[in-house]
Short mmCIF file of C-alpha atoms in Angstrom, two decimals:
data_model
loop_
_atom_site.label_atom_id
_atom_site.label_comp_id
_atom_site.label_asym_id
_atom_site.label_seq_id
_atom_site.Cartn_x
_atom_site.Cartn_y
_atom_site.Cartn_z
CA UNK A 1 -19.39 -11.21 -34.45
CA UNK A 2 -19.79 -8.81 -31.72
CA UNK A 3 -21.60 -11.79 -29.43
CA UNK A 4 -18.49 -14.31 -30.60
CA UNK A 5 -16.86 -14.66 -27.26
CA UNK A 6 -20.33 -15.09 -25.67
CA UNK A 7 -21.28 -18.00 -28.29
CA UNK A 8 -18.06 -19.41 -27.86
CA UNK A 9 -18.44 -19.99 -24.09
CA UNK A 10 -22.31 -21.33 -24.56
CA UNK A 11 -20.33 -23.56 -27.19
CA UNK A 12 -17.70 -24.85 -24.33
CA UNK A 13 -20.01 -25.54 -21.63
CA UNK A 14 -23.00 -26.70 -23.47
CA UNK A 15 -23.70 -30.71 -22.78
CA UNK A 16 -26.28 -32.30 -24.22
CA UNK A 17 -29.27 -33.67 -21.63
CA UNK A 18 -28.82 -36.91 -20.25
CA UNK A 19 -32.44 -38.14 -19.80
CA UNK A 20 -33.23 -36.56 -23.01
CA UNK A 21 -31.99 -38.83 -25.75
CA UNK A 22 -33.99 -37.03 -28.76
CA UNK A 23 -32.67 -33.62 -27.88
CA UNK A 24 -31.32 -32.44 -30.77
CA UNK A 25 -26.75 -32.34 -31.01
CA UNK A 26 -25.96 -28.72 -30.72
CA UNK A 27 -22.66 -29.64 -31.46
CA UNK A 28 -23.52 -29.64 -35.57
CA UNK A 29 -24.22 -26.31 -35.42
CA UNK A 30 -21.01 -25.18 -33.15
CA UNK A 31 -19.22 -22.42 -35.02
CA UNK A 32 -15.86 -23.74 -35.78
CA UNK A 33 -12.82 -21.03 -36.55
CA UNK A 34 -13.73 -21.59 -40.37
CA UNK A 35 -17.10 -20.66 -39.65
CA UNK A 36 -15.96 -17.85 -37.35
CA UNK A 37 -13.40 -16.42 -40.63
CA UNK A 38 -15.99 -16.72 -43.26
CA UNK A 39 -18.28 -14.18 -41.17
CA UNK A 40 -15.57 -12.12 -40.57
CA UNK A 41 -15.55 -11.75 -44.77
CA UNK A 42 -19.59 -11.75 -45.13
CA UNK A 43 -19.12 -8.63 -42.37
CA UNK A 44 -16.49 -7.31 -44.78
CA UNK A 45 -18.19 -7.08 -47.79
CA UNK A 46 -21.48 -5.85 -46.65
CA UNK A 47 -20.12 -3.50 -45.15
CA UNK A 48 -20.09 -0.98 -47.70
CA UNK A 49 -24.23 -1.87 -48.24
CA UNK A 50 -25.08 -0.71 -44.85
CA UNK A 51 -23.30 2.95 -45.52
CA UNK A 52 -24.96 2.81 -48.45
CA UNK A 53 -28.31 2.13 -47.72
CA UNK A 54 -28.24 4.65 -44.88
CA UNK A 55 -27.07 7.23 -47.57
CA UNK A 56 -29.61 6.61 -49.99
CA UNK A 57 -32.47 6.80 -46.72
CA UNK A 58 -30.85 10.50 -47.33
CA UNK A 59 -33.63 13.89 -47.35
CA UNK A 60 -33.07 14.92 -50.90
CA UNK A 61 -35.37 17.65 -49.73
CA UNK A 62 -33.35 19.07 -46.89
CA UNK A 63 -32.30 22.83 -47.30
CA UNK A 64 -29.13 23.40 -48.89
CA UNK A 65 -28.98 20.10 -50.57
CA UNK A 66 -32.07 19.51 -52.68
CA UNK A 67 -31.83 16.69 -54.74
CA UNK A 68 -28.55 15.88 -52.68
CA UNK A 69 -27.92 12.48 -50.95
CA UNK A 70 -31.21 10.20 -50.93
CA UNK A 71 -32.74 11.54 -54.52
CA UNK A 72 -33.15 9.17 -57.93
CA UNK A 73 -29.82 10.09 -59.51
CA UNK A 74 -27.66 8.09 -56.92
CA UNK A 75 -29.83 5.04 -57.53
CA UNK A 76 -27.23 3.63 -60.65
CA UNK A 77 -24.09 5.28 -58.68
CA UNK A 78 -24.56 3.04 -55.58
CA UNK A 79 -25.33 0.01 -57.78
CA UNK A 80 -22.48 0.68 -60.01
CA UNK A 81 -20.53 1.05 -57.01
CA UNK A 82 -21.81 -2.58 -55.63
CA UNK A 83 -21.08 -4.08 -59.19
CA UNK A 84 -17.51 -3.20 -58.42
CA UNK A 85 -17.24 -5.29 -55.33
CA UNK A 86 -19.28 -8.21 -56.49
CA UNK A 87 -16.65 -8.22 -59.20
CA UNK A 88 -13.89 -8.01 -57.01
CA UNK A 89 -15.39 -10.60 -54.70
CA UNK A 90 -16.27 -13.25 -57.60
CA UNK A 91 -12.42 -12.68 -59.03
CA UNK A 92 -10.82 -13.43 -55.67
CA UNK A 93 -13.16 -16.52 -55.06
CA UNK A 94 -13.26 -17.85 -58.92
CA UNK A 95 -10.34 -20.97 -57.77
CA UNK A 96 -11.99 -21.38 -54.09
CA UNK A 97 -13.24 -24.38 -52.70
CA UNK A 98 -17.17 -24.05 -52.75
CA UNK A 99 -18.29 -22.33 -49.73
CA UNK A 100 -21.29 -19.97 -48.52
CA UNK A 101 -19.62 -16.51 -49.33
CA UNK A 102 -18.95 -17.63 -52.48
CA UNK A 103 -21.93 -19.19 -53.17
CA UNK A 104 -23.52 -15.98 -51.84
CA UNK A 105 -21.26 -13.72 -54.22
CA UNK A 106 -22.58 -15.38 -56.86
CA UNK A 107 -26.01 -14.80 -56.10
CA UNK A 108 -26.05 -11.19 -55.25
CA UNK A 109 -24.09 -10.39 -58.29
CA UNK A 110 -26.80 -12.28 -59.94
CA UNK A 111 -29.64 -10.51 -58.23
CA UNK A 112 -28.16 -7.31 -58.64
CA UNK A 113 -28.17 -7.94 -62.65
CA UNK A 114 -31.95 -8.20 -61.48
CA UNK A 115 -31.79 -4.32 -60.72
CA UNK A 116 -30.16 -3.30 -63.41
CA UNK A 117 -33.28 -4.86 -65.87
CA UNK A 118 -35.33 -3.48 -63.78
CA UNK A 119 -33.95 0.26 -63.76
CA UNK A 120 -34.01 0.00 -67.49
CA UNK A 121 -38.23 -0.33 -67.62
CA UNK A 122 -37.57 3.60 -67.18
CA UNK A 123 -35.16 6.58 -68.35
CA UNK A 124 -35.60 8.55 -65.18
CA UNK A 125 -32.66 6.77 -63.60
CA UNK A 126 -30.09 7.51 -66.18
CA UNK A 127 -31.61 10.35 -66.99
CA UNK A 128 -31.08 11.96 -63.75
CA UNK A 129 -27.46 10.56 -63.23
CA UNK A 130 -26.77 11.63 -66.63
CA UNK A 131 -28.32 15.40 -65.69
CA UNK A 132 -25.77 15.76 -62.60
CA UNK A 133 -23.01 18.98 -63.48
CA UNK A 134 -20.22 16.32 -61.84
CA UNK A 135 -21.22 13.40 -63.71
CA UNK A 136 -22.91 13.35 -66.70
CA UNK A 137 -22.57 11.11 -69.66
CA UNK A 138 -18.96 11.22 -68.62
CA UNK A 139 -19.75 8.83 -65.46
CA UNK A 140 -21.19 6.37 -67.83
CA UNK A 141 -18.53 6.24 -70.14
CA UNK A 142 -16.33 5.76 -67.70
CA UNK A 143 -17.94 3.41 -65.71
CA UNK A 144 -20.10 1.06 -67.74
CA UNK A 145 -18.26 1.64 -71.12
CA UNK A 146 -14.78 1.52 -70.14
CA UNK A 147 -14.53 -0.48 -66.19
CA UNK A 148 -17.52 -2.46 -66.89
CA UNK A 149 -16.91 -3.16 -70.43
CA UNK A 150 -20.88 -2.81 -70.91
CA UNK A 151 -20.80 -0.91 -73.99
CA UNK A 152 -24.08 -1.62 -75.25
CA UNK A 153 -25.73 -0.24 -72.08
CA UNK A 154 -24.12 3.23 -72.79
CA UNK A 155 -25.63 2.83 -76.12
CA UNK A 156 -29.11 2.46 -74.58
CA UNK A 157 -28.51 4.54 -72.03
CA UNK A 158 -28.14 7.71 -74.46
CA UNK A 159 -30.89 6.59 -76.47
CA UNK A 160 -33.19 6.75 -73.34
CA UNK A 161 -31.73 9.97 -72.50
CA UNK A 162 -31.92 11.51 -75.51
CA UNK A 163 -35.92 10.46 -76.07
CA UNK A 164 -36.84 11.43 -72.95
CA UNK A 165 -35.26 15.07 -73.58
CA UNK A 166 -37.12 15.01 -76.87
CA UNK A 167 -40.45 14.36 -74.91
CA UNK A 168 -39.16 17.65 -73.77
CA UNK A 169 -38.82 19.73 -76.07
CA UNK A 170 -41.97 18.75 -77.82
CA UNK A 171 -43.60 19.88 -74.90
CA UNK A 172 -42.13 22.94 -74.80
CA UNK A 173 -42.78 23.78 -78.44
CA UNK A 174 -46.30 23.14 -77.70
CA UNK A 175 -46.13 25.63 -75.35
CA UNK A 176 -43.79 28.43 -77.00
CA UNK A 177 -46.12 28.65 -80.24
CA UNK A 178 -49.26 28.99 -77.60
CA UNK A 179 -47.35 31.79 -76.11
CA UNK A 180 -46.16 33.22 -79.40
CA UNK A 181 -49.85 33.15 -81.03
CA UNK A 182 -51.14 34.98 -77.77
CA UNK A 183 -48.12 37.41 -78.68
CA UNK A 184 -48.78 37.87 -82.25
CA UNK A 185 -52.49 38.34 -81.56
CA UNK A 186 -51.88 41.29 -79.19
CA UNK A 187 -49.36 42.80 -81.95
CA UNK A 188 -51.41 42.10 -84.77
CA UNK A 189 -54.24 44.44 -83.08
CA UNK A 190 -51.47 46.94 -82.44
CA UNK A 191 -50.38 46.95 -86.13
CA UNK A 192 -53.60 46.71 -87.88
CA UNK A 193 -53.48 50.25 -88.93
CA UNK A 194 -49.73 50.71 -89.97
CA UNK A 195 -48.89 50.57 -93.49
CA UNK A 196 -48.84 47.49 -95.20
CA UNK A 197 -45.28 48.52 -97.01
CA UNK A 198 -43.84 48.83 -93.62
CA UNK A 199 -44.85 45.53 -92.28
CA UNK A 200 -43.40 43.63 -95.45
CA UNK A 201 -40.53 41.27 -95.21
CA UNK A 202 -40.43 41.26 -91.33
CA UNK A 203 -40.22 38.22 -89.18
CA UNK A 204 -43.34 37.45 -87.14
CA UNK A 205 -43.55 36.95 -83.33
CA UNK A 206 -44.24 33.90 -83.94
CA UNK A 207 -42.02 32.49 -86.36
CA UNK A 208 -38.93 34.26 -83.91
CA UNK A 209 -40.05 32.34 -80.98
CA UNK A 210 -40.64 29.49 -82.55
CA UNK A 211 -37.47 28.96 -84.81
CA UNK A 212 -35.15 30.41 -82.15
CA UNK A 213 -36.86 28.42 -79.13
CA UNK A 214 -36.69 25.02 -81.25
CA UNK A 215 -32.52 25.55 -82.60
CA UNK A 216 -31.99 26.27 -78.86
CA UNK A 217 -34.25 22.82 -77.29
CA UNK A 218 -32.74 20.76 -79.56
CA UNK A 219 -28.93 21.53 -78.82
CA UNK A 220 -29.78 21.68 -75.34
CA UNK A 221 -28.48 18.36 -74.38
CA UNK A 222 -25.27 18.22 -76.41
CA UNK A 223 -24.75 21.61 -75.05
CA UNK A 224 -24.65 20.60 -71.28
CA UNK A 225 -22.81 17.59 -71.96
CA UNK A 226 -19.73 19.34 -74.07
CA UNK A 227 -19.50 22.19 -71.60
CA UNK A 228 -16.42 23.03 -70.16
CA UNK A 229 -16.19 21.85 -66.30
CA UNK A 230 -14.92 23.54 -63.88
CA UNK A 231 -13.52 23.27 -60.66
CA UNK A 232 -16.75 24.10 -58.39
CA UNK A 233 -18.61 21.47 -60.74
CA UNK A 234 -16.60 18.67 -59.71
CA UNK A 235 -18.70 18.18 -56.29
CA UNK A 236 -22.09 19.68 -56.63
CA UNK A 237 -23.76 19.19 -53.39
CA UNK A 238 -27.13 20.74 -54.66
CA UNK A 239 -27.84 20.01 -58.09
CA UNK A 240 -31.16 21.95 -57.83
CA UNK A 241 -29.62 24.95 -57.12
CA UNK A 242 -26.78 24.38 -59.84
CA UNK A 243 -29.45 23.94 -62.71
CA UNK A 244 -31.86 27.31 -60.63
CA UNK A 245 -28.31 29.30 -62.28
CA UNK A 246 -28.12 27.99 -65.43
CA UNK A 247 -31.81 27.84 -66.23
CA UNK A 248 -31.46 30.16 -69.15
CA UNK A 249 -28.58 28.46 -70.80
CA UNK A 250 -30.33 24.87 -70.74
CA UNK A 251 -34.04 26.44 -70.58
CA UNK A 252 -35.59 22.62 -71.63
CA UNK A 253 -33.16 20.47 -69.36
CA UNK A 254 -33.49 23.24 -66.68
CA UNK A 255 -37.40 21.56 -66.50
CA UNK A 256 -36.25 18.40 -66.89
CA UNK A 257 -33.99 18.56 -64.41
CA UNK A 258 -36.85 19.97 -61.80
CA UNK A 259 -38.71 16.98 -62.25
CA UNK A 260 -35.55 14.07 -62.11
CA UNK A 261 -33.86 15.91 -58.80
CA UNK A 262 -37.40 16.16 -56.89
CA UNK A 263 -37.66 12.26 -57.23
CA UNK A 264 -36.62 10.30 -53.83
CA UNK A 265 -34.05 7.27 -55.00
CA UNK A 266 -35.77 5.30 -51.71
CA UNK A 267 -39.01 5.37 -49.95
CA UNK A 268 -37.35 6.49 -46.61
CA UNK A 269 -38.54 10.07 -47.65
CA UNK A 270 -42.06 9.43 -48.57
CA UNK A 271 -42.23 7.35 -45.07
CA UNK A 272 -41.19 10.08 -42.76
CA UNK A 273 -43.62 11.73 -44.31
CA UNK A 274 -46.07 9.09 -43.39
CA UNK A 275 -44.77 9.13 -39.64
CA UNK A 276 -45.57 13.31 -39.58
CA UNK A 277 -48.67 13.16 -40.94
CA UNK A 278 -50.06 10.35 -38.16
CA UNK A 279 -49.31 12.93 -35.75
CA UNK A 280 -52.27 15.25 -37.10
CA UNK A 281 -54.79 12.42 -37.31
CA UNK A 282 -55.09 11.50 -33.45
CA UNK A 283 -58.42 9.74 -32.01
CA UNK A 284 -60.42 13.39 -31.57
CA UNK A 285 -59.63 14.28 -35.01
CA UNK A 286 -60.27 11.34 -37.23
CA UNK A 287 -62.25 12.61 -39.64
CA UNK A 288 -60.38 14.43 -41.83
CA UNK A 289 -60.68 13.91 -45.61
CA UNK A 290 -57.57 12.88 -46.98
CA UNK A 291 -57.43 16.03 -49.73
CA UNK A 292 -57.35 18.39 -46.38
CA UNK A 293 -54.68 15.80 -44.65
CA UNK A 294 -52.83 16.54 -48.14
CA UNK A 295 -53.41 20.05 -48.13
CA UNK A 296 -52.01 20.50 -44.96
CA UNK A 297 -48.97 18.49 -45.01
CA UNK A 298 -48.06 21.01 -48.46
CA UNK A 299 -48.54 23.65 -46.87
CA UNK A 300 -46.60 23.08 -44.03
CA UNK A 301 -43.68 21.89 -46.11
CA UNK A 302 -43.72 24.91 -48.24
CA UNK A 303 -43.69 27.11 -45.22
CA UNK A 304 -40.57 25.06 -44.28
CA UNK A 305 -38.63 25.63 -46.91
CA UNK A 306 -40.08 29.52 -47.50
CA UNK A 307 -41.55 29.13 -50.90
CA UNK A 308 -44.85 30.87 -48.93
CA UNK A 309 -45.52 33.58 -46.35
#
């Protein structure tokens, strides 16, 4: 579009050679004003898939804004977001002569059903929207129960949810009962010589931790999603630093969380990585294993963001 006036002119003055009679017509492949309006929509529509894409290419690691613009949880926003058009598109183009938009609406709409099979093969995509303070299972609802009229895929999408959270808390019961044994061991040594009267009745270290950390992992997840919202929830820039605060209310989504927000939604991150760590291997040093390559690039990145001194 932005070379238009340029192509028209080549158009206007091109003639085809004389002494050439198998030279191929140009004039079939002229742009007529049809031609020239159905760009104009093609430009239209994609628009919104360029911002997008250059969004998503976002550092979800940058300062201030971890797990921000460019991390996993967008992944299922900006496709939801594209389902909208396509559906827009496809209603305004349903009675329209056949043509290549809306042969090509048809097709992306049909690929992008593609990438919504494909984000179900794991949980960590709806897990992670569904783990935002400002969306939540809300979003979904919303959005693929109510606008999309998808309600099986909320269905499946709190089932994945909810047995991925459960991996959690397994994990973390593993873990509590190690810690309360190590506990009760240390007491038991303290108590050996105190009367066995006294000692009668009383809850163990173990059972405490155990009982109390389990109640609290399990209603973990309803808890967060029946919390009240508030007004500074509405646009949480850093979602990191939203679950860092309320790590002791949600103790087992709080590590959950840690692992969904760290994810890039794009490879854009793990490639400028790439492109800084070429600068340390140059042609006098290029024999460095790739575990001190690794090494190096960690520590620099943790010096970056002050998490060592």
């Amino acid at each position: 579009l932005e070379l238009r006036s340029a192509i028209e002119l080549y158009q206007s003055r091109w003639q085809k050679p004389k002494n050439d009679p198998v030279h191929r017509d140009l004039t079939k492949d002229f742009l007529s004003a049809v031609d020239w309006a159905e760009l104009e929509r093609f430009h239209d529509f994609l628009k919104p898939f360029y911002i997008l894409t250059k969004t998503m290419e976002g550092n979800a690691s940058k300062p201030g804004a971890e797990g921000g613009h460019g991390a996993v949880w967008e992944t299922l926003k900006t496709m939801d977001y594209l389902f909208v058009k396509f559906k827009q598109a496809a209603e305004e183009t349903q009675f329209e002569e056949p043509s290549h938009f809306k042969s090509g609406i048809d097709c992306g709409w049909a690929k992008l059903e593609d990438y919504y099979i494909k984000t179900d093969r794991t949980p960590i995509y709806r897990a992670a929207l569904a783990l935002h303070p400002s969306y939540g299972y809300d979003y979904f609802e919303r959005h693929w129960k109510n606008a999309m009229d998808r309600p099986q895929w909320y269905s499946d999408m709190q089932s994945a949810v909810g047995s991925l959270f459960d991996e959690y808390v397994r994990q973390a019961e593993v873990e509590t009962q190690a810690q309360a044994g190590l506990l009760e061991d240390e007491a038991d040594e303290i108590e050996a010589d105190v009367n066995d009267y006294s000692s009668f009745g009383k809850r163990s270290i173990r059972s405490l931790h155990t009982q109390r950390k389990k109640v609290k992992a399990v209603s973990d997840l309803d808890l967060f999603q029946t919390r009240p919202i508030y007004p500074q929830d509405l646009d949480v820039a850093n979602p990191l630093e939203w679950w860092n605060r309320h790590q002791l209310e949600y103790p087992v989504l709080y590590r959950m969380a840690l692992d969904l927000f760290s994810i890039p939604g794009m490879s854009a991150d793990c490639e400028r990585v790439f492109s800084q760590t070429k600068k340390m291997i140059t042609d006098e040093r290029n024999r460095l294993a790739p575990e001190v390559v690794e090494a190096d690039q960690l520590q620099k990145h943790w010096l970056m963001r002050g998490l060592v001194v």
